[in-house]
Amino acid sequence: MSATRKVTSLEIQKAKKNRVSVFLDNVFAFGLDQDVLVKSGIARGDELSDERVAEILGLEERHRAKQKALRLLAVRARSRRELADRLAMAKFSATVIDAVLQELERLQLIDDDAFARSFSQNRMATRPAGKILLQRELKQKGLSETEITAGLAKAYENQTESQVARALAEKRKKSCGALDERKAKQRVSDFLLRRGFSWDVVSEVLEDWDDY
């Protein structure tokens, strides 16, 4: 049986009122968020084994990871992979990260299928792109093939990829100013290719150059 240490004091921290300093055998041992303290159920006079301390610190890590994830989600929606990567960068353990992400999924605060659709829709509204680029971006966010397909369908539900490319080509052509036709076409072509449109789509668009 492992040795135990007594909880001799629980003191609210002056700098952070939502945190409590836990003293074991009159020596500062660790700090806890007040919510974690309540959840742990410890009180002054309790005897804590090393195993019990480890369990409490696990609750604290999970709480901090969840708060970190919620702050990230408050800025913008994120995929499961994006959150996992950010939490890993913050040095949370893989076990804690997985537990937090499962809880957020249960609460429907992360949903990769919905994320794929909303990301694609917003992308097309703010910076239209071709399927190649959009597919690559969705894949980088850790989405499955099924989710990526759903995202692409959402992106082009109101207009085809060719229509999007044509609108961009028309706008880009106007910015070419006094460039000769060959250079203007090259500039528009390069722009569309960078935006993720296939060469087939770009060629089709350039065939109607005089219409823009």
mmCIF file of C-alpha atoms in Angstrom:
data_model
loop_
_atom_site.group_PDB
_atom_site.id
_atom_site.type_symbol
_atom_site.label_atom_id
_atom_site.label_comp_id
_atom_site.label_asym_id
_atom_site.label_seq_id
_atom_site.Cartn_x
_atom_site.Cartn_y
_atom_site.Cartn_z
ATOM 1 C CA MET A 1 0.000 0.000 0.000
ATOM 2 C CA SER A 2 1.463 3.380 -1.016
ATOM 3 C CA ALA A 3 2.039 6.129 1.508
ATOM 4 C CA THR A 4 -0.515 8.895 1.794
ATOM 5 C CA ARG A 5 -0.277 12.640 2.324
ATOM 6 C CA LYS A 6 -2.830 14.786 4.124
ATOM 7 C CA VAL A 7 -4.627 17.721 2.537
ATOM 8 C CA THR A 8 -3.627 20.390 5.042
ATOM 9 C CA SER A 9 -4.831 23.487 3.189
ATOM 10 C CA LEU A 10 -6.892 24.611 0.183
ATOM 11 C CA GLU A 11 -6.219 28.250 -0.707
ATOM 12 C CA ILE A 12 -7.760 30.382 -3.455
ATOM 13 C CA GLN A 13 -4.953 31.839 -5.547
ATOM 14 C CA LYS A 14 -4.664 35.639 -5.428
ATOM 15 C CA ALA A 15 -3.708 36.032 -9.089
ATOM 16 C CA LYS A 16 -6.350 33.617 -10.401
ATOM 17 C CA LYS A 17 -9.513 33.549 -8.326
ATOM 18 C CA ASN A 18 -10.853 30.492 -10.151
ATOM 19 C CA ARG A 19 -7.881 28.382 -9.058
ATOM 20 C CA VAL A 20 -7.059 26.738 -5.751
ATOM 21 C CA SER A 21 -3.660 25.797 -4.355
ATOM 22 C CA VAL A 22 -3.601 22.374 -2.722
ATOM 23 C CA PHE A 23 -1.157 21.810 0.123
ATOM 24 C CA LEU A 24 -0.243 18.282 1.201
ATOM 25 C CA ASP A 25 1.501 17.882 4.561
ATOM 26 C CA ASN A 26 1.819 21.699 4.690
ATOM 27 C CA VAL A 27 3.708 21.851 1.390
ATOM 28 C CA PHE A 28 2.257 23.240 -1.868
ATOM 29 C CA ALA A 29 1.548 20.225 -4.099
ATOM 30 C CA PHE A 30 -0.450 21.439 -7.117
ATOM 31 C CA GLY A 31 -3.048 23.904 -8.335
ATOM 32 C CA LEU A 32 -6.568 23.026 -9.470
ATOM 33 C CA ASP A 33 -9.390 24.835 -11.216
ATOM 34 C CA GLN A 34 -12.280 25.255 -8.760
ATOM 35 C CA ASP A 35 -14.543 23.113 -10.952
ATOM 36 C CA VAL A 36 -11.968 20.322 -10.848
ATOM 37 C CA LEU A 37 -11.672 20.665 -7.073
ATOM 38 C CA VAL A 38 -15.428 20.228 -6.707
ATOM 39 C CA LYS A 39 -15.430 17.287 -9.128
ATOM 40 C CA SER A 40 -12.566 15.580 -7.297
ATOM 41 C CA GLY A 41 -14.411 15.841 -3.984
ATOM 42 C CA ILE A 42 -11.276 16.340 -1.909
ATOM 43 C CA ALA A 43 -11.409 18.362 1.302
ATOM 44 C CA ARG A 44 -9.081 19.511 4.048
ATOM 45 C CA GLY A 45 -8.061 16.554 6.166
ATOM 46 C CA ASP A 46 -8.329 13.938 3.398
ATOM 47 C CA GLU A 47 -5.497 11.448 3.017
ATOM 48 C CA LEU A 48 -4.375 11.134 -0.619
ATOM 49 C CA SER A 49 -2.358 8.286 -2.070
ATOM 50 C CA ASP A 50 -0.020 8.832 -5.019
ATOM 51 C CA GLU A 51 -2.587 7.073 -7.214
ATOM 52 C CA ARG A 52 -5.337 9.422 -6.040
ATOM 53 C CA VAL A 53 -3.150 12.457 -6.702
ATOM 54 C CA ALA A 54 -2.422 11.183 -10.215
ATOM 55 C CA GLU A 55 -6.160 10.734 -10.799
ATOM 56 C CA ILE A 56 -6.899 14.297 -9.674
ATOM 57 C CA LEU A 57 -4.124 15.717 -11.840
ATOM 58 C CA GLY A 58 -5.623 13.763 -14.738
ATOM 59 C CA LEU A 59 -8.944 15.531 -14.155
ATOM 60 C CA GLU A 60 -7.119 18.862 -14.153
ATOM 61 C CA GLU A 61 -5.333 18.113 -17.426
ATOM 62 C CA ARG A 62 -8.585 17.060 -19.057
ATOM 63 C CA HIS A 63 -10.270 20.253 -17.855
ATOM 64 C CA ARG A 64 -7.460 22.428 -19.220
ATOM 65 C CA ALA A 65 -7.532 20.593 -22.552
ATOM 66 C CA LYS A 66 -11.280 21.051 -22.846
ATOM 67 C CA GLN A 67 -11.023 24.764 -22.070
ATOM 68 C CA LYS A 68 -8.272 25.112 -24.668
ATOM 69 C CA ALA A 69 -10.441 23.357 -27.270
ATOM 70 C CA LEU A 70 -13.451 25.533 -26.448
ATOM 71 C CA ARG A 71 -11.370 28.694 -26.860
ATOM 72 C CA LEU A 72 -10.209 27.475 -30.278
ATOM 73 C CA LEU A 73 -13.782 26.693 -31.309
ATOM 74 C CA ALA A 74 -14.899 30.141 -30.153
ATOM 75 C CA VAL A 75 -12.601 31.655 -32.792
ATOM 76 C CA ARG A 76 -13.865 29.466 -35.641
ATOM 77 C CA ALA A 77 -15.203 25.996 -36.392
ATOM 78 C CA ARG A 78 -12.503 23.333 -36.631
ATOM 79 C CA SER A 79 -12.214 19.729 -37.690
ATOM 80 C CA ARG A 80 -11.399 16.956 -35.235
ATOM 81 C CA ARG A 81 -7.881 16.691 -36.682
ATOM 82 C CA GLU A 82 -7.262 20.415 -36.333
ATOM 83 C CA LEU A 83 -8.238 20.363 -32.664
ATOM 84 C CA ALA A 84 -6.190 17.224 -32.008
ATOM 85 C CA ASP A 85 -3.119 18.832 -33.581
ATOM 86 C CA ARG A 86 -3.493 22.051 -31.587
ATOM 87 C CA LEU A 87 -3.976 20.170 -28.314
ATOM 88 C CA ALA A 88 -0.949 17.992 -29.072
ATOM 89 C CA MET A 89 1.087 21.154 -29.695
ATOM 90 C CA ALA A 90 -0.011 22.307 -26.230
ATOM 91 C CA LYS A 91 1.558 19.106 -24.819
ATOM 92 C CA PHE A 92 -1.629 17.383 -23.668
ATOM 93 C CA SER A 93 -1.432 13.580 -23.589
ATOM 94 C CA ALA A 94 -2.984 11.481 -26.354
ATOM 95 C CA THR A 95 -5.369 9.872 -23.848
ATOM 96 C CA VAL A 96 -6.639 13.229 -22.625
ATOM 97 C CA ILE A 97 -6.966 14.607 -26.161
ATOM 98 C CA ASP A 98 -9.031 11.624 -27.280
ATOM 99 C CA ALA A 99 -11.296 11.863 -24.219
ATOM 100 C CA VAL A 100 -11.886 15.598 -24.754
ATOM 101 C CA LEU A 101 -12.623 15.192 -28.465
ATOM 102 C CA GLN A 102 -15.093 12.391 -27.743
ATOM 103 C CA GLU A 103 -16.889 14.641 -25.262
ATOM 104 C CA LEU A 104 -17.013 17.528 -27.742
ATOM 105 C CA GLU A 105 -18.410 15.198 -30.399
ATOM 106 C CA ARG A 106 -21.049 13.964 -27.961
ATOM 107 C CA LEU A 107 -22.005 17.588 -27.298
ATOM 108 C CA GLN A 108 -22.044 18.171 -31.097
ATOM 109 C CA LEU A 109 -19.473 20.934 -30.761
ATOM 110 C CA ILE A 110 -17.370 19.223 -33.405
ATOM 111 C CA ASP A 111 -18.874 17.442 -36.404
ATOM 112 C CA ASP A 112 -16.565 16.752 -39.335
ATOM 113 C CA ASP A 113 -19.391 16.198 -41.809
ATOM 114 C CA ALA A 114 -20.993 19.543 -40.970
ATOM 115 C CA PHE A 115 -17.561 21.178 -40.876
ATOM 116 C CA ALA A 116 -16.738 19.971 -44.409
ATOM 117 C CA ARG A 117 -19.939 21.514 -45.735
ATOM 118 C CA SER A 118 -19.631 24.837 -43.904
ATOM 119 C CA PHE A 119 -15.930 25.218 -44.700
ATOM 120 C CA SER A 120 -16.544 24.605 -48.400
ATOM 121 C CA GLN A 121 -19.506 26.962 -48.516
ATOM 122 C CA ASN A 122 -17.562 29.741 -46.782
ATOM 123 C CA ARG A 123 -14.519 29.144 -48.980
ATOM 124 C CA MET A 124 -16.561 29.622 -52.128
ATOM 125 C CA ALA A 125 -18.185 32.763 -50.738
ATOM 126 C CA THR A 126 -14.934 34.436 -49.705
ATOM 127 C CA ARG A 127 -12.282 33.061 -52.068
ATOM 128 C CA PRO A 128 -13.703 30.792 -54.797
ATOM 129 C CA ALA A 129 -11.512 27.853 -55.786
ATOM 130 C CA GLY A 130 -11.432 24.833 -58.042
ATOM 131 C CA LYS A 131 -12.061 21.291 -56.907
ATOM 132 C CA ILE A 132 -8.373 20.359 -56.842
ATOM 133 C CA LEU A 133 -7.471 23.052 -54.307
ATOM 134 C CA LEU A 134 -10.623 22.654 -52.233
ATOM 135 C CA GLN A 135 -10.176 18.883 -52.064
ATOM 136 C CA ARG A 136 -6.563 19.321 -50.941
ATOM 137 C CA GLU A 137 -7.543 21.788 -48.222
ATOM 138 C CA LEU A 138 -10.271 19.502 -46.885
ATOM 139 C CA LYS A 139 -7.880 16.562 -46.847
ATOM 140 C CA GLN A 140 -5.305 18.596 -44.915
ATOM 141 C CA LYS A 141 -7.927 19.114 -42.231
ATOM 142 C CA GLY A 142 -8.111 15.362 -41.670
ATOM 143 C CA LEU A 143 -11.512 14.783 -43.259
ATOM 144 C CA SER A 144 -12.549 11.445 -44.732
ATOM 145 C CA GLU A 145 -13.262 10.872 -48.419
ATOM 146 C CA THR A 146 -16.987 10.777 -47.686
ATOM 147 C CA GLU A 147 -16.801 14.108 -45.849
ATOM 148 C CA ILE A 148 -14.686 15.642 -48.609
ATOM 149 C CA THR A 149 -17.216 14.532 -51.223
ATOM 150 C CA ALA A 150 -20.005 16.126 -49.185
ATOM 151 C CA GLY A 151 -17.990 19.313 -48.913
ATOM 152 C CA LEU A 152 -17.375 19.507 -52.661
ATOM 153 C CA ALA A 153 -21.059 18.904 -53.341
ATOM 154 C CA LYS A 154 -21.949 21.794 -51.027
ATOM 155 C CA ALA A 155 -19.399 24.076 -52.685
ATOM 156 C CA TYR A 156 -20.887 23.596 -56.130
ATOM 157 C CA GLU A 157 -24.547 23.106 -55.323
ATOM 158 C CA ASN A 158 -25.562 26.427 -56.926
ATOM 159 C CA GLN A 159 -22.995 26.718 -59.721
ATOM 160 C CA THR A 160 -20.681 24.459 -61.656
ATOM 161 C CA GLU A 161 -16.928 24.556 -61.416
ATOM 162 C CA SER A 162 -16.782 25.977 -64.947
ATOM 163 C CA GLN A 163 -19.138 28.802 -64.020
ATOM 164 C CA VAL A 164 -16.979 29.679 -61.020
ATOM 165 C CA ALA A 165 -13.861 29.645 -63.203
ATOM 166 C CA ARG A 166 -15.493 31.818 -65.853
ATOM 167 C CA ALA A 167 -16.502 34.448 -63.311
ATOM 168 C CA LEU A 168 -12.966 34.563 -61.942
ATOM 169 C CA ALA A 169 -11.474 34.695 -65.445
ATOM 170 C CA GLU A 170 -13.678 37.625 -66.414
ATOM 171 C CA LYS A 171 -12.672 39.556 -63.320
ATOM 172 C CA ARG A 172 -9.008 38.699 -63.749
ATOM 173 C CA LYS A 173 -9.015 39.670 -67.420
ATOM 174 C CA LYS A 174 -10.211 43.171 -66.542
ATOM 175 C CA SER A 175 -7.223 43.588 -64.231
ATOM 176 C CA CYS A 176 -4.773 42.778 -67.019
ATOM 177 C CA GLY A 177 -5.121 46.283 -68.398
ATOM 178 C CA ALA A 178 -3.031 46.980 -71.488
ATOM 179 C CA LEU A 179 -1.324 43.578 -71.643
ATOM 180 C CA ASP A 180 -1.388 41.937 -75.053
ATOM 181 C CA GLU A 181 -3.787 39.014 -75.445
ATOM 182 C CA ARG A 182 -1.134 36.316 -75.158
ATOM 183 C CA LYS A 183 0.240 37.652 -71.870
ATOM 184 C CA ALA A 184 -3.248 38.322 -70.538
ATOM 185 C CA LYS A 185 -4.342 34.779 -71.297
ATOM 186 C CA GLN A 186 -1.221 33.407 -69.623
ATOM 187 C CA ARG A 187 -1.833 35.491 -66.532
ATOM 188 C CA VAL A 188 -5.464 34.379 -66.283
ATOM 189 C CA SER A 189 -4.494 30.753 -66.967
ATOM 190 C CA ASP A 190 -1.824 30.762 -64.242
ATOM 191 C CA PHE A 191 -4.249 32.368 -61.803
ATOM 192 C CA LEU A 192 -6.944 29.745 -62.382
ATOM 193 C CA LEU A 193 -4.463 26.898 -62.070
ATOM 194 C CA ARG A 194 -3.211 28.293 -58.755
ATOM 195 C CA ARG A 195 -6.818 28.456 -57.579
ATOM 196 C CA GLY A 196 -7.124 24.721 -58.112
ATOM 197 C CA PHE A 197 -8.952 24.444 -61.430
ATOM 198 C CA SER A 198 -7.917 21.580 -63.701
ATOM 199 C CA TRP A 199 -6.286 22.252 -67.053
ATOM 200 C CA ASP A 200 -9.415 20.940 -68.781
ATOM 201 C CA VAL A 201 -11.560 23.570 -67.051
ATOM 202 C CA VAL A 202 -9.017 26.315 -67.713
ATOM 203 C CA SER A 203 -8.790 25.406 -71.402
ATOM 204 C CA GLU A 204 -12.568 25.453 -71.707
ATOM 205 C CA VAL A 205 -12.682 28.892 -70.119
ATOM 206 C CA LEU A 206 -9.975 30.314 -72.384
ATOM 207 C CA GLU A 207 -11.841 29.142 -75.487
ATOM 208 C CA ASP A 208 -14.464 31.817 -74.747
ATOM 209 C CA TRP A 209 -11.911 34.560 -74.122
ATOM 210 C CA ASP A 210 -13.631 37.108 -76.346
ATOM 211 C CA ASP A 211 -16.857 36.808 -74.360
ATOM 212 C CA TYR A 212 -15.329 38.211 -71.173
#
